mmCIF file of C-alpha atoms and ligand atoms in Angstrom:
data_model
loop_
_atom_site.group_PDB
_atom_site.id
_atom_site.type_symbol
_atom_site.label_atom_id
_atom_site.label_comp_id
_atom_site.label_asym_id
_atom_site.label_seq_id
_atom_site.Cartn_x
_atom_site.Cartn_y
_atom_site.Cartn_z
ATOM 1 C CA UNK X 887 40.802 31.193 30.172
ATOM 2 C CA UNK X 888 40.313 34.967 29.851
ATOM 3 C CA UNK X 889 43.774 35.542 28.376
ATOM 4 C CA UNK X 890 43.039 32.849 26.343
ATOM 5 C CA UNK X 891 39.858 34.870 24.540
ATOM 6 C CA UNK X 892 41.982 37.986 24.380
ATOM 7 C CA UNK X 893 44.877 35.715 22.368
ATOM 8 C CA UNK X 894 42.258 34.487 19.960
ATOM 9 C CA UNK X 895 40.791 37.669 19.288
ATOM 10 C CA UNK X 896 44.297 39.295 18.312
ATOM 11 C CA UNK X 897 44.372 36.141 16.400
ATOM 12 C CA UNK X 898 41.990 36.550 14.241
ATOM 13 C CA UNK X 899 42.519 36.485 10.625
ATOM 14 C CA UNK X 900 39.718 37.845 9.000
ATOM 15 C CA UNK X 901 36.596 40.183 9.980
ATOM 16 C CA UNK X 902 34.404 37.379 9.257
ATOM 17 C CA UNK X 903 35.674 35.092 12.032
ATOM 18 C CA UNK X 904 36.504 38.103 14.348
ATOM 19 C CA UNK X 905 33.006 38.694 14.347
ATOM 20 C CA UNK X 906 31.920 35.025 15.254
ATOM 21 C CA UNK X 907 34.241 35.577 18.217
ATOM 22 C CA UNK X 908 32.129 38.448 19.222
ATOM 23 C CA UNK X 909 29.478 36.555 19.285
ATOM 24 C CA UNK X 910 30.675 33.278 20.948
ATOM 25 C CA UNK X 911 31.639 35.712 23.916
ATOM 26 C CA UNK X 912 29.595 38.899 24.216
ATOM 27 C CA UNK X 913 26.428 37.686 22.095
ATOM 28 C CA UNK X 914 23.101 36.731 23.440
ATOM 29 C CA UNK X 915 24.221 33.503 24.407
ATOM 30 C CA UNK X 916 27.978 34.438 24.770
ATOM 31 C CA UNK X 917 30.120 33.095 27.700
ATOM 32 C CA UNK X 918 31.071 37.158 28.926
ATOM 33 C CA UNK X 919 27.402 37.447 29.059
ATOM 34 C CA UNK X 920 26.487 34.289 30.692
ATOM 35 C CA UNK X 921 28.757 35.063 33.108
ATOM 36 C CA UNK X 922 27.180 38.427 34.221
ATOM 37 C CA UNK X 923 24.087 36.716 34.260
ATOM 38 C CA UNK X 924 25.071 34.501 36.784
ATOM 39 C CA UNK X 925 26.039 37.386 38.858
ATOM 40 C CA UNK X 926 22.341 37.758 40.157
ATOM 41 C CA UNK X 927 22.234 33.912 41.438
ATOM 42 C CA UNK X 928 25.689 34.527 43.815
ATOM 43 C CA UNK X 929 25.597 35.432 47.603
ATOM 44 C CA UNK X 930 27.049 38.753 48.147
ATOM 45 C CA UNK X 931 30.168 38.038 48.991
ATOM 46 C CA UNK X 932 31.039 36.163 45.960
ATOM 47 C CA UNK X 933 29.596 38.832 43.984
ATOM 48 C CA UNK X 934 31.602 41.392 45.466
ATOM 49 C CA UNK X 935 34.957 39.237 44.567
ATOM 50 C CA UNK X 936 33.692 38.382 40.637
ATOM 51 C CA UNK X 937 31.984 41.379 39.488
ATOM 52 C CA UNK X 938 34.558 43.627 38.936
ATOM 53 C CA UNK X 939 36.629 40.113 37.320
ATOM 54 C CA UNK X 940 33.968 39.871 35.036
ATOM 55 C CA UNK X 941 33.322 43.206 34.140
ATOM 56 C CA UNK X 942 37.008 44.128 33.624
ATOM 57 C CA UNK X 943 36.911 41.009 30.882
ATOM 58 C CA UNK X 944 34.252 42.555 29.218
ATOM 59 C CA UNK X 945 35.746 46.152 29.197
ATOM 60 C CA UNK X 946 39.387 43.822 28.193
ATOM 61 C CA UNK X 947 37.488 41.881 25.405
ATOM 62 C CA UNK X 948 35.165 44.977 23.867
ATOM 63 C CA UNK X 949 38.468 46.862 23.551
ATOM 64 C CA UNK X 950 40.331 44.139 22.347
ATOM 65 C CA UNK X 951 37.780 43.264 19.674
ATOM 66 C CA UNK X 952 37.948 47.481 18.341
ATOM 67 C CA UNK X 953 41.508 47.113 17.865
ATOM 68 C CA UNK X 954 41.614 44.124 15.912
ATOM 69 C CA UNK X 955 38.396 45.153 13.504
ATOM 70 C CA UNK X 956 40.695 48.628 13.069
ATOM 71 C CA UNK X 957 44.058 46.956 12.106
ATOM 72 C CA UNK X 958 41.666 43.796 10.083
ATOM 73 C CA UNK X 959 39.950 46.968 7.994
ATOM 74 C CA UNK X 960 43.848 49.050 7.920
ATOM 75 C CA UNK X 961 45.165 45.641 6.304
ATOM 76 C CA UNK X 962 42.470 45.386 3.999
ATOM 77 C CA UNK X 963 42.696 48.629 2.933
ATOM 78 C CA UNK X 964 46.359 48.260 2.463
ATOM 79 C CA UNK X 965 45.855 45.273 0.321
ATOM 80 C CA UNK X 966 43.556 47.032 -1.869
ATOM 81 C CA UNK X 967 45.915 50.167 -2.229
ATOM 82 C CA UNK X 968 48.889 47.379 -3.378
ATOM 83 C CA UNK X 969 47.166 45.720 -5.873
ATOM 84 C CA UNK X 970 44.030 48.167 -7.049
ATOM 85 C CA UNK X 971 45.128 50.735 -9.290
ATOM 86 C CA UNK X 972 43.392 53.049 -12.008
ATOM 87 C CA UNK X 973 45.054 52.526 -15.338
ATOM 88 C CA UNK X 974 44.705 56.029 -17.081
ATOM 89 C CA UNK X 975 45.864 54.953 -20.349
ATOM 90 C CA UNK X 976 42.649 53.179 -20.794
ATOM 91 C CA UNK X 977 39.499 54.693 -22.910
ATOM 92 C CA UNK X 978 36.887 56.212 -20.890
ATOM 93 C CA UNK X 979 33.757 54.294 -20.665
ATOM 94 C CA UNK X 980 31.046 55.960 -22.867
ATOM 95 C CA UNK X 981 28.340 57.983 -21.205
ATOM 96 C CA UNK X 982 24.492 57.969 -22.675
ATOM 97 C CA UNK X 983 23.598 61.200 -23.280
ATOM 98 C CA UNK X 984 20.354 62.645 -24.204
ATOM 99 C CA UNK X 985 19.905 64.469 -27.657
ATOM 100 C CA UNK X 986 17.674 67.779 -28.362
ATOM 101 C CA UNK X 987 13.948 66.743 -29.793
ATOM 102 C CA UNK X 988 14.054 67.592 -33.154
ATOM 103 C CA UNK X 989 11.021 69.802 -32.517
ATOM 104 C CA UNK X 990 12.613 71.612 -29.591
ATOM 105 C CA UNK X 991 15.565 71.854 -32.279
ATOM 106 C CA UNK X 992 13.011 73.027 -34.857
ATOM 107 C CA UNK X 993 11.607 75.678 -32.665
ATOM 108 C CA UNK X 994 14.995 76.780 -31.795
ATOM 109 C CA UNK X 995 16.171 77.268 -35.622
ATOM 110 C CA UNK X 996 13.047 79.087 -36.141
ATOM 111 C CA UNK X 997 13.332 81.314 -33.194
ATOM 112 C CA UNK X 998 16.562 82.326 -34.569
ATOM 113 C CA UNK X 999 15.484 82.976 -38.238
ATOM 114 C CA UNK X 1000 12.897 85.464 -36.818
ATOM 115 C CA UNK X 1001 15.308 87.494 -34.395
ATOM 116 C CA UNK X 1002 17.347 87.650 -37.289
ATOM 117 C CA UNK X 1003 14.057 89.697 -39.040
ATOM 118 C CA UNK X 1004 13.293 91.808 -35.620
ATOM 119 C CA UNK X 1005 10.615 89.479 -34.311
ATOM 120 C CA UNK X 1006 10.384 89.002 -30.247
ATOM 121 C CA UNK X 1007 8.994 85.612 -29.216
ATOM 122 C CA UNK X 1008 5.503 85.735 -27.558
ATOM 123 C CA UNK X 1009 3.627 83.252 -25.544
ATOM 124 C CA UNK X 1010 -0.391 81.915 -24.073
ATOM 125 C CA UNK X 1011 -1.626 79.398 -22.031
ATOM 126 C CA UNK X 1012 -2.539 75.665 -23.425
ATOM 127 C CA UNK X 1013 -5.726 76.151 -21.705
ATOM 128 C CA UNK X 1014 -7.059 79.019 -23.065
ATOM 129 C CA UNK X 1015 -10.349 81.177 -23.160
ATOM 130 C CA UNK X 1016 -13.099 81.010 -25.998
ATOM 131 C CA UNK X 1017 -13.002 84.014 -26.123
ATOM 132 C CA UNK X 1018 -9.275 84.473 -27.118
ATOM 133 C CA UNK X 1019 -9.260 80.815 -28.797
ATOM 134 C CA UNK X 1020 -12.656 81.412 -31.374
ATOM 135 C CA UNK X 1021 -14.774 84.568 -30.367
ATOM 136 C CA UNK X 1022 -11.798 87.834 -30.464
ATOM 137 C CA UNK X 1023 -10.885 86.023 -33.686
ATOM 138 C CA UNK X 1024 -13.976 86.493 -35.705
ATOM 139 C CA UNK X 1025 -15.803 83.171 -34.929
ATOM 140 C CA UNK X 1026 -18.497 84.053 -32.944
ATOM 141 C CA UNK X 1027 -20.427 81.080 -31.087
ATOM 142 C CA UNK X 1028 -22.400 78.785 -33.181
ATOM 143 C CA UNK X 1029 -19.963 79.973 -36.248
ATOM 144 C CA UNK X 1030 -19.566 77.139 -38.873
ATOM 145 C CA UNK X 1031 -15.404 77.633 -38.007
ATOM 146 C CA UNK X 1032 -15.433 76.582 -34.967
ATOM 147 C CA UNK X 1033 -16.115 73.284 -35.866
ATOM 148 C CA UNK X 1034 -13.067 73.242 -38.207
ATOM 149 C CA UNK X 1035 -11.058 72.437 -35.704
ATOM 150 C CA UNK X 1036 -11.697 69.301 -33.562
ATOM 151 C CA UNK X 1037 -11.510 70.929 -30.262
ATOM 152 C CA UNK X 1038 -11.221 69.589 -26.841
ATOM 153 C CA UNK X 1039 -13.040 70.987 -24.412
ATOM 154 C CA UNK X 1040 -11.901 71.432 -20.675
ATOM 155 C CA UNK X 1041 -15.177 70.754 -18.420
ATOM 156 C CA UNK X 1042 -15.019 73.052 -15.220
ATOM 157 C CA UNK X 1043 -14.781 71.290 -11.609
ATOM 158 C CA UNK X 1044 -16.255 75.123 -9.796
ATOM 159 C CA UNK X 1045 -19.222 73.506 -11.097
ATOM 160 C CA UNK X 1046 -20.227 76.932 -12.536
ATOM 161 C CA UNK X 1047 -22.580 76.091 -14.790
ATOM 162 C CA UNK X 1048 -23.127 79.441 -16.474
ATOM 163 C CA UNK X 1049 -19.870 79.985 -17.006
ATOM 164 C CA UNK X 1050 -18.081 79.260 -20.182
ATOM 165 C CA UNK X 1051 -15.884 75.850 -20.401
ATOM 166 C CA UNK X 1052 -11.714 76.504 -21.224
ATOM 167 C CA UNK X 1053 -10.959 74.496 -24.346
ATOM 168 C CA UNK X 1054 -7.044 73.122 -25.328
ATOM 169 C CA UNK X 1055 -6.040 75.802 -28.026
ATOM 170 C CA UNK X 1056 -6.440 74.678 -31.006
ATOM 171 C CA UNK X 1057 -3.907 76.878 -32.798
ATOM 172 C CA UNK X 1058 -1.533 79.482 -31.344
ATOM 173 C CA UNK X 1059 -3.910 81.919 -32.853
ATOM 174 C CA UNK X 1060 -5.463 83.155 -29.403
ATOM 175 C CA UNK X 1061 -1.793 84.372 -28.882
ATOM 176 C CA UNK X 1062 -1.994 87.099 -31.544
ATOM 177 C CA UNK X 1063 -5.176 88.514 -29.281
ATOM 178 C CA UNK X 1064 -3.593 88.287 -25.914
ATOM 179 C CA UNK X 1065 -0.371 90.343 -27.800
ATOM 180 C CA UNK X 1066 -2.430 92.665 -29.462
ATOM 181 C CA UNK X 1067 -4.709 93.662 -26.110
ATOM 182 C CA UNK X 1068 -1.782 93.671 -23.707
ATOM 183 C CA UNK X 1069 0.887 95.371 -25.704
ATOM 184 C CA UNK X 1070 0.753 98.887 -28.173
ATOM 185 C CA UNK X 1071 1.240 98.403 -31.714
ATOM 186 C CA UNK X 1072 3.705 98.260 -33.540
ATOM 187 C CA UNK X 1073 4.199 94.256 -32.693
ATOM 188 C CA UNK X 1074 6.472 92.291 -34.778
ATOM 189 C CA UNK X 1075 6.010 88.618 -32.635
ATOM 190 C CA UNK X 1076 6.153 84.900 -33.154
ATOM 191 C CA UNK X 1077 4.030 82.435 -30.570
ATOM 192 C CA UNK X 1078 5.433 78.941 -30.625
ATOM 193 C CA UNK X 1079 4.089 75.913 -28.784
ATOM 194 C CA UNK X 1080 1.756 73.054 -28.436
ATOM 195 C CA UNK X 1081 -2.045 73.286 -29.767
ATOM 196 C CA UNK X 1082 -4.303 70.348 -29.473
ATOM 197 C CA UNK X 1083 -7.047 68.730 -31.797
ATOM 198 C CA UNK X 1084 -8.554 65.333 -31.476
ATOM 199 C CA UNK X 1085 -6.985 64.198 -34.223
ATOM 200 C CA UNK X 1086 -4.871 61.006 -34.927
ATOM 201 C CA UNK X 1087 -3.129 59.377 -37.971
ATOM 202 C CA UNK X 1088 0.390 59.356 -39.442
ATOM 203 C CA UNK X 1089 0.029 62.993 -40.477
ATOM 204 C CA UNK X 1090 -2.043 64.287 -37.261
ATOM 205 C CA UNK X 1091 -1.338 63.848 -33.518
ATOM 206 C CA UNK X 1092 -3.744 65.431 -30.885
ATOM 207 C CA UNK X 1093 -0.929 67.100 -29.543
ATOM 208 C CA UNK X 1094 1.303 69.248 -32.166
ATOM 209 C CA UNK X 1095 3.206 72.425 -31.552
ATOM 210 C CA UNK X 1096 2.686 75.677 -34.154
ATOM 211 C CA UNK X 1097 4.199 79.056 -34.580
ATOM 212 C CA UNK X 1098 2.724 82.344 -34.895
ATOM 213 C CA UNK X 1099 3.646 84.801 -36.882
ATOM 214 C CA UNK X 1100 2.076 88.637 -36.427
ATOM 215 C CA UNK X 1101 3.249 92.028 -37.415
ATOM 216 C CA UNK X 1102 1.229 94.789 -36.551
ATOM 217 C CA UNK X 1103 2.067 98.381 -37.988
ATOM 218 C CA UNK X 1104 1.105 100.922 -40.126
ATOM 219 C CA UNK X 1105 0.772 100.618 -44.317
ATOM 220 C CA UNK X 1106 1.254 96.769 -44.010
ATOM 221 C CA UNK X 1107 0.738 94.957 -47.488
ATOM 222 C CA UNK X 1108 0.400 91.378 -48.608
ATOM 223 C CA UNK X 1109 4.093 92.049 -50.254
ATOM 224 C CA UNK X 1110 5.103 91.927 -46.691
ATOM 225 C CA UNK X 1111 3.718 89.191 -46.187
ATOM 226 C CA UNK X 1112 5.177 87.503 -49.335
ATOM 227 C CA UNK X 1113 8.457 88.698 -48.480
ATOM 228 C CA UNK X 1114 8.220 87.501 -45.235
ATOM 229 C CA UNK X 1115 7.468 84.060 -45.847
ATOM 230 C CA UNK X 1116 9.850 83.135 -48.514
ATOM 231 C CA UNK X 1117 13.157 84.860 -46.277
ATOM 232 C CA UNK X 1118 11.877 82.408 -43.270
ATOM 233 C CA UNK X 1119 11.246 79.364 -45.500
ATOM 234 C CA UNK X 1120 14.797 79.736 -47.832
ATOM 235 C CA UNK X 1121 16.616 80.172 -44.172
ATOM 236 C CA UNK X 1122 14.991 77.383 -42.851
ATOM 237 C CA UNK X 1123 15.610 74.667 -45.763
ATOM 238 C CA UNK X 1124 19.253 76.756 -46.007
ATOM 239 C CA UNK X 1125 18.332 76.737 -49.590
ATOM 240 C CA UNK X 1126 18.233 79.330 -52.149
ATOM 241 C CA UNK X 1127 16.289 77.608 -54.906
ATOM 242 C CA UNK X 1128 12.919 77.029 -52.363
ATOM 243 C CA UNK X 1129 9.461 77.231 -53.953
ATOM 244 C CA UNK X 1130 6.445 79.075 -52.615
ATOM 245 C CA UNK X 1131 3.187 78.254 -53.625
ATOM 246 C CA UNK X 1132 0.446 80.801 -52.622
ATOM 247 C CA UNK X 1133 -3.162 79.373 -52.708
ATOM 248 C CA UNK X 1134 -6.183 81.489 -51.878
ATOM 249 C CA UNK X 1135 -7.896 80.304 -48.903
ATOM 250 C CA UNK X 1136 -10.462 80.922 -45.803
ATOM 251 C CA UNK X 1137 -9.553 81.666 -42.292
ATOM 252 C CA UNK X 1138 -12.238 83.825 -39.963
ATOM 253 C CA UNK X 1139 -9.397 85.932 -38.714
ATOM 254 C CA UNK X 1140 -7.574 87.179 -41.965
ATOM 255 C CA UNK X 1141 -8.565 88.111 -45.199
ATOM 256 C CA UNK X 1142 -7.197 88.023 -47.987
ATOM 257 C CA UNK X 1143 -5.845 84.416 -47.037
ATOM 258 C CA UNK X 1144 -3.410 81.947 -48.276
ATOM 259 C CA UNK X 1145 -2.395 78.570 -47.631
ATOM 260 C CA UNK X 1146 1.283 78.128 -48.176
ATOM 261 C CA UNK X 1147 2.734 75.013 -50.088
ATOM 262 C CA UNK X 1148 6.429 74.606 -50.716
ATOM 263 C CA UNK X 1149 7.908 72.621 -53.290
ATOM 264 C CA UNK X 1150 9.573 68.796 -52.197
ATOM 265 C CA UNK X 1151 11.246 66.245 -54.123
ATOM 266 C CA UNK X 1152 12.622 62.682 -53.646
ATOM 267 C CA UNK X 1153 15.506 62.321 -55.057
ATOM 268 C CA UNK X 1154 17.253 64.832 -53.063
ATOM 269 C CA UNK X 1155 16.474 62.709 -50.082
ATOM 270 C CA UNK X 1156 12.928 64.507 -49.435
ATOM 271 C CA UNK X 1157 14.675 67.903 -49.319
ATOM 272 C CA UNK X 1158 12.786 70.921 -50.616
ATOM 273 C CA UNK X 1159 14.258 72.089 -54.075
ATOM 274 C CA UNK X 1160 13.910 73.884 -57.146
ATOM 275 C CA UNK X 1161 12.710 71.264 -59.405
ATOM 276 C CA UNK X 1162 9.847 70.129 -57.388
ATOM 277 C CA UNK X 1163 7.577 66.801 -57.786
ATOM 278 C CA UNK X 1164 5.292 67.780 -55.440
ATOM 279 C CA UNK X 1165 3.789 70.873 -52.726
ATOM 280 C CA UNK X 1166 3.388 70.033 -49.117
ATOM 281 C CA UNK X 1167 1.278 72.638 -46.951
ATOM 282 C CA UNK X 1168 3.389 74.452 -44.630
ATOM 283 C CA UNK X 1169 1.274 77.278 -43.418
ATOM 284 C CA UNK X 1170 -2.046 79.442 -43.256
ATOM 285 C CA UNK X 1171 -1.643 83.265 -43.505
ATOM 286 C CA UNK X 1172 -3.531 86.189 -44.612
ATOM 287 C CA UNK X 1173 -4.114 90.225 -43.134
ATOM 288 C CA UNK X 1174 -5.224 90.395 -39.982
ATOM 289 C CA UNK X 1175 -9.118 90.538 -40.595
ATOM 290 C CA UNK X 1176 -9.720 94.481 -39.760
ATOM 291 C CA UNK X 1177 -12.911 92.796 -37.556
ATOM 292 C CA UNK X 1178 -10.084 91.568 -35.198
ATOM 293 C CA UNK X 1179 -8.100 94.738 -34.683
ATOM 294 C CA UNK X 1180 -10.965 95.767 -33.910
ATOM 295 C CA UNK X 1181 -11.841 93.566 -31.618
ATOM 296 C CA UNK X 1182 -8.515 93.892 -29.683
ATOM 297 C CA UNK X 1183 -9.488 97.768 -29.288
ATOM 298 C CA UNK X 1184 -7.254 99.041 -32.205
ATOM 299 C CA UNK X 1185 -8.724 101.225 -34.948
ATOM 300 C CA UNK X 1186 -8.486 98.964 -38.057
ATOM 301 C CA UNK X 1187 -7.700 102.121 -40.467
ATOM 302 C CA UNK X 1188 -4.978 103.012 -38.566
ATOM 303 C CA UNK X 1189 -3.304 99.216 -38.036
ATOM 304 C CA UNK X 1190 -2.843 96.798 -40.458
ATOM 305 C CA UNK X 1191 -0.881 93.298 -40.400
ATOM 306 C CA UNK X 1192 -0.355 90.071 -41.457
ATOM 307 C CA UNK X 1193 -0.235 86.920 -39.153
ATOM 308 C CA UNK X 1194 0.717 83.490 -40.254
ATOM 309 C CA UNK X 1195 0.570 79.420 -38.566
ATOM 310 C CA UNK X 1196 2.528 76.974 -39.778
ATOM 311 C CA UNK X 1197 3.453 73.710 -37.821
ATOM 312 C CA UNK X 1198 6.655 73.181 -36.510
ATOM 313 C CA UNK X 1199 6.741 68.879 -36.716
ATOM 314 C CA UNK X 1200 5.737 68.977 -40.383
ATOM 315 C CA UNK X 1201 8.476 71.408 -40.719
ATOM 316 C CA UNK X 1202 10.448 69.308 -39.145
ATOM 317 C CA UNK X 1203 9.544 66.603 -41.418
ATOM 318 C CA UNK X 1204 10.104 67.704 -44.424
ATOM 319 C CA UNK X 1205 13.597 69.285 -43.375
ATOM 320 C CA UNK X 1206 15.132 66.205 -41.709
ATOM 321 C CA UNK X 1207 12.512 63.579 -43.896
ATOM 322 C CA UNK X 1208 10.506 61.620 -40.911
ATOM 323 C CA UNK X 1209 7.748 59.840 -42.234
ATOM 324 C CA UNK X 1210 5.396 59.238 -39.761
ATOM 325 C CA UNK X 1211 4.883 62.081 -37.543
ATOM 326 C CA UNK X 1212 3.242 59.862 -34.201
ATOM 327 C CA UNK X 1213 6.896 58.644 -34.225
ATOM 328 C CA UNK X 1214 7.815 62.598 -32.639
ATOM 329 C CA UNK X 1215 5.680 61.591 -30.016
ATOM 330 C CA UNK X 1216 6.322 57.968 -29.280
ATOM 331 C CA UNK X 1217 9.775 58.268 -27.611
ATOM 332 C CA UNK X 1218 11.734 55.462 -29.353
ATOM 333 C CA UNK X 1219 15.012 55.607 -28.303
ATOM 334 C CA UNK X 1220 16.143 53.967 -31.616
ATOM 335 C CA UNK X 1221 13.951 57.170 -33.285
ATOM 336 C CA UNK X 1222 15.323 59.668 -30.944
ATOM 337 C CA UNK X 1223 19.273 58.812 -31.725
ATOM 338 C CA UNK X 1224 18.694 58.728 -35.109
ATOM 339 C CA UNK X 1225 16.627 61.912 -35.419
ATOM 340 C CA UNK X 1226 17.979 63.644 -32.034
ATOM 341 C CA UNK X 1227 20.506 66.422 -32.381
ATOM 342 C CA UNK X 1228 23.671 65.931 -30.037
ATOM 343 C CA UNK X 1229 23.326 68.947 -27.281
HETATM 344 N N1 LIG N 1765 -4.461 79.312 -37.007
HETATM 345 C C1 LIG N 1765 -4.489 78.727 -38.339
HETATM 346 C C2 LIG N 1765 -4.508 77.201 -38.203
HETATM 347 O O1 LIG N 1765 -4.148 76.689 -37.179
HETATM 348 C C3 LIG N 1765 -3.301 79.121 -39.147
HETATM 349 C C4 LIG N 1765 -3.256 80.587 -39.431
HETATM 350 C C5 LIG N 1765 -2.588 81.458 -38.581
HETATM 351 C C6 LIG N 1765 -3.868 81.114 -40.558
HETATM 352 C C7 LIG N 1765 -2.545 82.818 -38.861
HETATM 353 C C8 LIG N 1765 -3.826 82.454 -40.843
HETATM 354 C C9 LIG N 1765 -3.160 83.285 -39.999
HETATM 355 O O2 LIG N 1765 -4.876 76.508 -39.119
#
């Protein structure tokens, strides 16, 4: 009967009932094992004379089970090698790939542009001081501006009372302050990134990203300025024919200021062109308010500048004509491969 089990196990046909075998003889209930158990219930004698029988069936069976599972998994193997093949003639499947955000692909074009004109690329924290955020940038506390902006204010957890709460910056204006205070003039920078107002519609999210513009150096005139804006805008729109629209306006922190419109129409699929039916604000500028050199430690009649905001999604907008700018936000697939830009 031993030689027997050894037969069937080289017999075997597949893993599946080689493995049954195992069981049937070396399992819990298995006749190898039931006959060791009954190794404890024999006189000594006997036991002397079956032991070693019974053990060398086990040692026979174990190795005789190994070298069928080898040549069962070699066969297998083999079979798969015969009839599995790679045909290399066929079209690879298509991989999903991800796509650049059109803002990150924004911010990169306008990185670019302002290398092009000498300008380094600055940057701040999110969470940001008062003092760099409002107060360095001529609104003192309590000042009507500060309420311009819908700001969102970070409560402290060091449960200092007396000290002053963090907001979200509201613009990337504080960064003009932190270059001005940490670096010597002459500074020719641009500060892009997200600011945050609690603000929501199709035209506002609470999160949006801006960037800076500031030059800093001596004899600096609004014709800089002027000259400034309309290179960065025609090489952005990569159009000759672009309109600028300067409006006087108000900011704390520059004066003279100007809001900055540029021309759009809709025929030319929302691109901005010469013969415009409509202006869409695209920035706030102005000189640097001489109160805010100041305030940065510089002597105002020695530096002048100009700085300048505009935001980067309603850029974005208007270049590659989105609609509804929560949709930069939302992550729609659908959105994204439409408006995404292959990497
Ligand atoms: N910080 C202003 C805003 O967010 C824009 C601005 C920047 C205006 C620099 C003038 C100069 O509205």
């Amino acid at each position: 009967a031993d030689s027997e089990i050894i037969d069937q196990i080289r017999a075997a046909t597949d893993l599946a009932a080689l493995d049954a075998l195992r069981v049937a003889v070396l399992g819990k209930s298995g006749s190898i094992t039931a006959q060791l158990k009954s190794l404890g219930g024999m006189s000594p004698d006997e036991r002397a004379s079956e032991a070693p029988r019974i053990h060398a069936l086990r040692e026979a069976v174990t190795t005789a089970l190994a070298e069928r599972k080898d040549a069962l998994e070699n066969a297998e193997l083999e079979q798969k090698l015969a009839t599995e093949f790679v045909d290399l003639s066929l079209p690879a499947p298509e991989r999903a790939s991800g796509s650049v955000h059109p803002v990150s692909q924004v911010m990169d074009e306008l990185a670019e542009i302002f290398a092009d004109m000498g300008f380094s690329v600055a940057e701040g924290p999110e969470i940001e001081e008062q003092w760099f955020n409002f107060t360095a940038l001529n609104m003192p506390e309590a000042h009507p501006a500060r309420a311009m902006q819908d700001t969102f204010y970070a409560r402290r957890i060091d449960g200092d009372a007396a000290a002053e709460a963090h907001v979200l910056r509201t613009h990337t204006s504080p960064v003009q302050i932190r270059a001005m205070t940490s670096q010597a003039p002459p500074l020719r920078l641009i500060a892009p990134g997200r600011v945050y107002r609690s603000d929501s519609d199709a035209t506002h999210t609470p999160m949006f990203h801006q960037i800076e513009g500031l030059v800093i150096d001596k004899g600096i005139t609004l014709g800089h300025l002027k000259w400034t804006l309309e290179t960065f805008l025609k090489a952005f729109f990569e159009r000759d024919d672009v309109v600028l629209r300067m409006r006087p306006s108000y900011f704390p922190f520059t004066e003279p200021s100007a809001e900055v419109d540029v021309g759009w129409s809709l025929e030319k699929g929302r691109r901005v062109v010469g013969g415009c039916e409509g202006w869409m604000e695209v920035l706030g500028s102005g000189m640097v308010h001489p109160k805010v050199i100041a305030n940065c430690g510089l002597d105002p009649e020695e530096w002048q500048g100009f700085a300048f905001g505009t935001g980067v999604d309603r850029l974005a907008m208007l270049k590659y004509g989105m609609s509804d700018l929560r949709a930069f936000f939302d992550g729609d697939l659908r959105w994204l491969r439409h408006y995404g830009f292959r990497a």
